[in-house]
XYZ file of C-alpha atoms in Angstrom:
344
model
C 0.000 0.000 0.000
C 1.426 3.379 -1.013
C 2.226 5.766 1.812
C 0.141 8.883 2.176
C 1.635 12.179 0.979
C 2.946 14.424 3.715
C 1.580 17.953 4.161
C 3.124 20.675 6.372
C 1.214 23.707 7.652
C 3.628 26.524 8.514
C 3.335 29.582 10.731
C -0.278 29.216 11.850
C 0.182 31.431 14.905
C -3.465 31.208 15.987
C -3.754 27.413 15.501
C -6.831 27.723 13.290
C -5.724 26.016 10.069
C -5.829 22.331 10.978
C -9.613 22.163 11.332
C -10.001 23.119 7.663
C -7.966 20.055 6.603
C -9.371 17.518 9.060
C -11.598 15.901 6.405
C -8.454 14.983 4.428
C -6.580 13.237 7.251
C -7.373 9.768 5.873
C -5.602 10.748 2.629
C -2.660 12.892 3.761
C -0.363 13.056 6.801
C -0.668 16.550 8.271
C 1.956 18.232 10.460
C 1.796 21.754 11.919
C 4.788 23.992 12.637
C 3.636 27.252 14.256
C 7.146 28.513 15.092
C 8.774 30.447 12.244
C 12.317 29.662 11.112
C 14.203 32.366 9.187
C 16.304 30.963 6.303
C 18.524 34.071 6.332
C 20.087 32.688 9.527
C 22.293 29.694 8.526
C 21.435 27.747 11.679
C 17.706 28.275 11.203
C 18.044 27.520 7.500
C 19.548 24.118 8.293
C 16.773 23.457 10.808
C 14.119 24.519 8.281
C 15.445 22.158 5.624
C 15.561 19.235 8.042
C 12.019 20.058 9.153
C 10.577 20.232 5.650
C 12.644 17.558 3.895
C 10.021 14.763 4.177
C 7.089 16.785 2.849
C 5.395 16.542 -0.533
C 3.196 19.601 0.010
C 3.603 22.721 2.131
C 1.274 25.544 3.119
C 3.024 28.897 3.579
C 1.119 31.698 5.318
C 1.862 34.805 3.264
C 5.515 35.846 3.668
C 6.186 34.481 7.147
C 8.631 31.815 5.915
C 10.593 32.822 2.802
C 11.358 30.179 0.175
C 14.508 31.266 -1.675
C 16.186 29.059 -4.272
C 18.603 27.672 -1.662
C 15.719 26.227 0.357
C 13.805 24.931 -2.662
C 16.851 23.125 -4.055
C 17.295 21.322 -0.731
C 13.722 19.920 -0.750
C 13.669 17.245 -3.484
C 10.377 15.736 -2.244
C 8.433 18.974 -2.591
C 5.777 18.866 -5.304
C 3.194 21.445 -4.181
C 3.532 24.796 -2.417
C 0.268 26.419 -1.394
C 0.274 30.006 -0.160
C -2.349 32.389 1.156
C -3.092 35.557 -0.799
C -2.774 36.412 -4.457
C 0.981 36.848 -4.339
C 3.861 35.999 -2.051
C 7.029 37.979 -2.700
C 8.996 35.671 -0.402
C 8.688 32.782 -2.880
C 11.254 32.324 -5.644
C 8.725 31.360 -8.304
C 11.393 30.805 -10.956
C 13.225 28.296 -8.752
C 9.981 26.565 -7.800
C 9.022 26.244 -11.459
C 12.468 24.944 -12.414
C 12.192 22.242 -9.746
C 8.723 21.208 -10.903
C 6.894 22.538 -7.849
C 3.347 23.719 -8.483
C 2.399 26.936 -6.638
C -1.149 28.145 -5.977
C -2.638 30.938 -3.895
C -5.976 32.204 -2.634
C -8.250 35.069 -3.585
C -11.066 35.402 -1.092
C -11.390 38.655 0.835
C -14.454 39.734 2.783
C -16.311 42.621 1.145
C -15.936 46.168 2.438
C -12.991 48.137 3.760
C -9.726 46.187 3.510
C -8.466 44.634 6.768
C -5.096 46.406 6.529
C -6.849 49.737 5.994
C -8.882 49.179 9.153
C -5.735 48.292 11.081
C -3.942 51.364 9.738
C -6.642 53.560 11.219
C -6.584 51.614 14.496
C -2.861 52.422 14.761
C -3.259 56.069 13.741
C -5.970 56.615 16.335
C -4.255 54.482 18.952
C -1.062 56.513 18.641
C -2.691 59.919 18.281
C -4.914 59.342 21.340
C -2.338 57.414 23.473
C -4.748 54.490 23.852
C -2.188 51.852 24.872
C -0.327 54.178 27.234
C -3.493 55.405 28.935
C -4.893 51.874 29.219
C -1.725 50.770 31.021
C -1.812 53.867 33.258
C -5.422 53.352 34.333
C -4.854 49.654 35.074
C -1.780 50.603 37.137
C -3.790 53.047 39.253
C -2.969 56.231 37.334
C -5.107 58.699 35.439
C -4.560 61.402 32.829
C -0.967 62.114 31.907
C -1.048 63.073 28.240
C -3.168 64.905 25.696
C -4.406 63.489 22.409
C -3.599 64.852 18.966
C -6.506 66.044 16.826
C -6.575 64.779 13.255
C -9.112 67.202 11.796
C -7.507 69.649 9.419
C -4.141 67.891 9.549
C -2.108 66.633 6.573
C -2.176 62.875 5.996
C 0.815 61.863 3.904
C 0.347 58.667 1.881
C 3.578 57.080 0.718
C 1.988 55.030 -2.052
C -1.458 55.613 -3.512
C -2.603 52.196 -4.626
C -5.734 50.425 -3.487
C -4.870 50.442 0.214
C -3.424 53.938 0.319
C -6.403 55.431 -1.464
C -8.846 53.675 0.918
C -6.921 55.117 3.869
C -7.104 58.526 2.187
C -10.857 58.287 1.665
C -11.423 57.714 5.387
C -9.109 60.622 6.208
C -11.171 62.972 4.053
C -14.656 61.765 4.890
C -14.308 60.831 8.562
C -11.770 63.335 9.855
C -11.694 66.248 7.432
C -7.976 65.775 6.821
C -6.033 66.987 3.808
C -4.367 64.178 1.872
C -0.912 64.572 0.378
C 0.537 61.683 -1.645
C 3.901 60.767 -3.087
C 5.554 57.825 -4.788
C 8.287 57.603 -7.370
C 6.112 57.839 -10.494
C 2.867 59.231 -9.086
C 1.205 61.985 -11.137
C -1.713 64.240 -10.278
C -3.775 62.613 -13.030
C -3.243 59.221 -11.393
C -4.083 60.645 -7.970
C -7.305 62.127 -9.362
C -8.159 58.749 -10.874
C -7.666 57.075 -7.495
C -9.791 59.726 -5.780
C -12.648 59.202 -8.221
C -12.391 55.427 -7.731
C -13.062 56.091 -4.031
C -16.065 58.312 -4.798
C -14.165 61.523 -4.076
C -13.790 64.535 -6.359
C -10.580 65.087 -8.296
C -8.123 67.065 -6.215
C -8.995 65.232 -2.989
C -5.539 63.619 -3.108
C -2.789 66.137 -3.871
C 0.568 64.928 -5.179
C 3.506 66.528 -3.374
C 5.855 68.474 -5.655
C 8.837 66.517 -4.309
C 9.740 63.778 -1.883
C 11.359 66.347 0.414
C 8.228 68.472 0.432
C 6.095 65.399 1.147
C 8.023 64.516 4.311
C 8.167 68.118 5.468
C 4.402 68.675 5.187
C 2.944 65.432 6.581
C 1.458 65.489 10.086
C 0.657 61.773 9.844
C 2.671 59.711 7.366
C 1.309 56.289 6.415
C 3.388 53.857 4.340
C 1.596 51.866 1.605
C 4.317 50.929 -0.879
C 5.058 47.481 -2.277
C 8.445 46.171 -1.171
C 10.918 45.708 -4.025
C 14.640 46.215 -4.577
C 13.855 49.772 -5.649
C 11.643 50.619 -2.673
C 13.732 48.998 0.062
C 14.809 51.773 2.439
C 12.715 54.341 0.553
C 12.259 56.155 3.877
C 15.756 57.105 4.966
C 17.475 59.245 7.571
C 17.211 62.389 5.459
C 13.480 61.904 4.968
C 12.874 61.384 8.684
C 14.939 64.478 9.490
C 12.540 66.608 7.426
C 9.452 65.550 9.384
C 7.705 67.897 11.808
C 8.495 67.421 15.523
C 4.813 66.592 16.147
C 4.498 64.176 13.216
C 3.481 60.528 13.406
C 4.669 57.734 11.105
C 2.621 54.569 10.535
C 3.831 51.436 8.732
C 1.426 48.594 7.945
C 3.127 47.672 4.658
C 6.601 46.104 5.033
C 9.336 46.730 7.573
C 12.285 47.149 5.157
C 10.608 50.101 3.425
C 11.936 52.224 6.298
C 15.615 52.347 7.259
C 15.247 50.725 10.678
C 18.445 52.161 12.137
C 17.468 55.678 11.078
C 13.960 55.269 12.502
C 15.302 53.976 15.814
C 17.715 56.933 16.047
C 14.896 59.378 15.263
C 12.583 57.921 17.892
C 15.245 57.530 20.592
C 16.068 61.206 20.170
C 12.374 62.173 20.262
C 12.630 64.053 16.970
C 9.044 63.167 15.983
C 5.966 62.617 18.140
C 5.765 58.892 17.539
C 5.538 55.815 15.344
C 3.072 52.938 15.074
C 4.461 49.816 13.435
C 2.786 46.577 12.391
C 5.649 45.222 10.271
C 9.290 44.469 10.994
C 12.375 42.727 9.677
C 12.794 39.989 10.765
C 9.428 38.675 11.923
C 8.621 37.584 14.558
C 10.691 40.197 16.382
C 13.611 38.747 18.375
C 13.086 38.941 22.124
C 16.058 41.290 22.453
C 14.901 43.627 19.673
C 15.186 47.316 20.621
C 11.546 47.662 19.605
C 10.666 45.356 22.500
C 13.234 46.483 25.074
C 13.422 50.289 24.778
C 11.305 52.290 27.273
C 9.487 54.268 24.595
C 7.700 57.472 25.542
C 10.058 58.075 28.476
C 13.027 60.403 29.063
C 12.482 62.291 25.827
C 11.935 59.281 23.586
C 9.088 59.267 21.093
C 5.919 57.288 21.676
C 5.951 53.878 19.935
C 2.944 51.623 19.361
C 3.574 48.071 18.129
C 1.359 45.300 16.777
C 2.525 41.863 15.555
C 1.785 42.111 11.798
C -1.975 42.061 12.285
C -2.979 44.167 9.292
C -4.400 41.086 7.599
C -5.000 39.177 10.846
C -8.781 39.129 10.538
C -10.958 36.108 11.357
C -13.051 36.028 8.199
C -10.038 36.594 5.959
C -7.757 33.913 7.401
C -10.464 31.273 7.737
C -11.484 31.984 4.145
C -7.908 31.579 2.950
C -7.494 28.263 4.754
C -10.758 26.977 3.258
C -9.492 27.854 -0.225
C -6.165 26.118 0.414
C -7.957 22.998 1.658
C -10.031 22.940 -1.532
C -6.877 23.168 -3.633
C -5.138 20.448 -1.640
C -8.118 18.167 -2.232
C -7.962 18.904 -5.964
C -4.277 17.990 -5.965
C -4.985 14.716 -4.148
C -7.693 13.964 -6.739
C -5.401 14.736 -9.653
C -7.611 17.655 -10.679
C -6.550 21.038 -12.013
C -5.687 23.558 -9.310
C -7.230 27.006 -9.194
C -5.378 30.288 -8.602
C -2.092 28.843 -9.848
C 0.861 31.219 -9.565
C 3.277 29.421 -11.906
């Protein structure tokens, strides 16, 4: 009797995936590995390869575990790589294709305002109104110790004006009466007007900054919504941060490496801006000794810092929907049927 194929579920931090595959347990051996291993660390790379070597099929949750060519080459048993989302920039698709590994993703998103957009506004409001700090103070027996920052009439700077950035901008205009300033490398006013109209706003609702320097100098709240690429890595550097207003906030729900981490840490340690709210980092999960975890932010002249553990897309309906789609594709693969949402 032929042995069952082996299937690995990676990086399911909430332990919600397995239930979606339970009906396939008589046809496939399922193993779960919730702890992330980073292949950029040679020791963890060796451990990752040993972990995954027996498996025919793997489920990767977004970009939590990268699959560079060096990892793919070391997994000769791998035939199927399933990922959540419509793209995963941490997968070397060329290497996977060359090694005969089929890759497929998921599409389903709940209708309405994007999960990351909602989380962006949770961070903006949480930082501007000191929600985490005041919650801790009240629970520790304290009371008022800080004043909130009003958003009405302020400049929201959008670094990137794609689907997510423009949704964030729409809320800024309609809910808070903010002015929206946008910038990216090739953004034009015509494109910004097109994005405004797509959000049901009149042309001119999103104004393109005349220069990158002007963009950073004018923003009261700067929200990052760029796609990470070789060109955009470190697109927010020390010089850009130095141009920001002392009372400015910076929010990043996109990707950690878009901002020069060392420059941002220096800026916040020196208290040169009001604060930062970050949902994304490099690496992830954050090491226990990361300065983001260990620095007493908001004290002794340091800026306020609000952190969340990459939860922009961490929404119940979204993740359960993704896992259902992956389970459907895994069943198709077991049946020898054509997969849907193939990426190579």
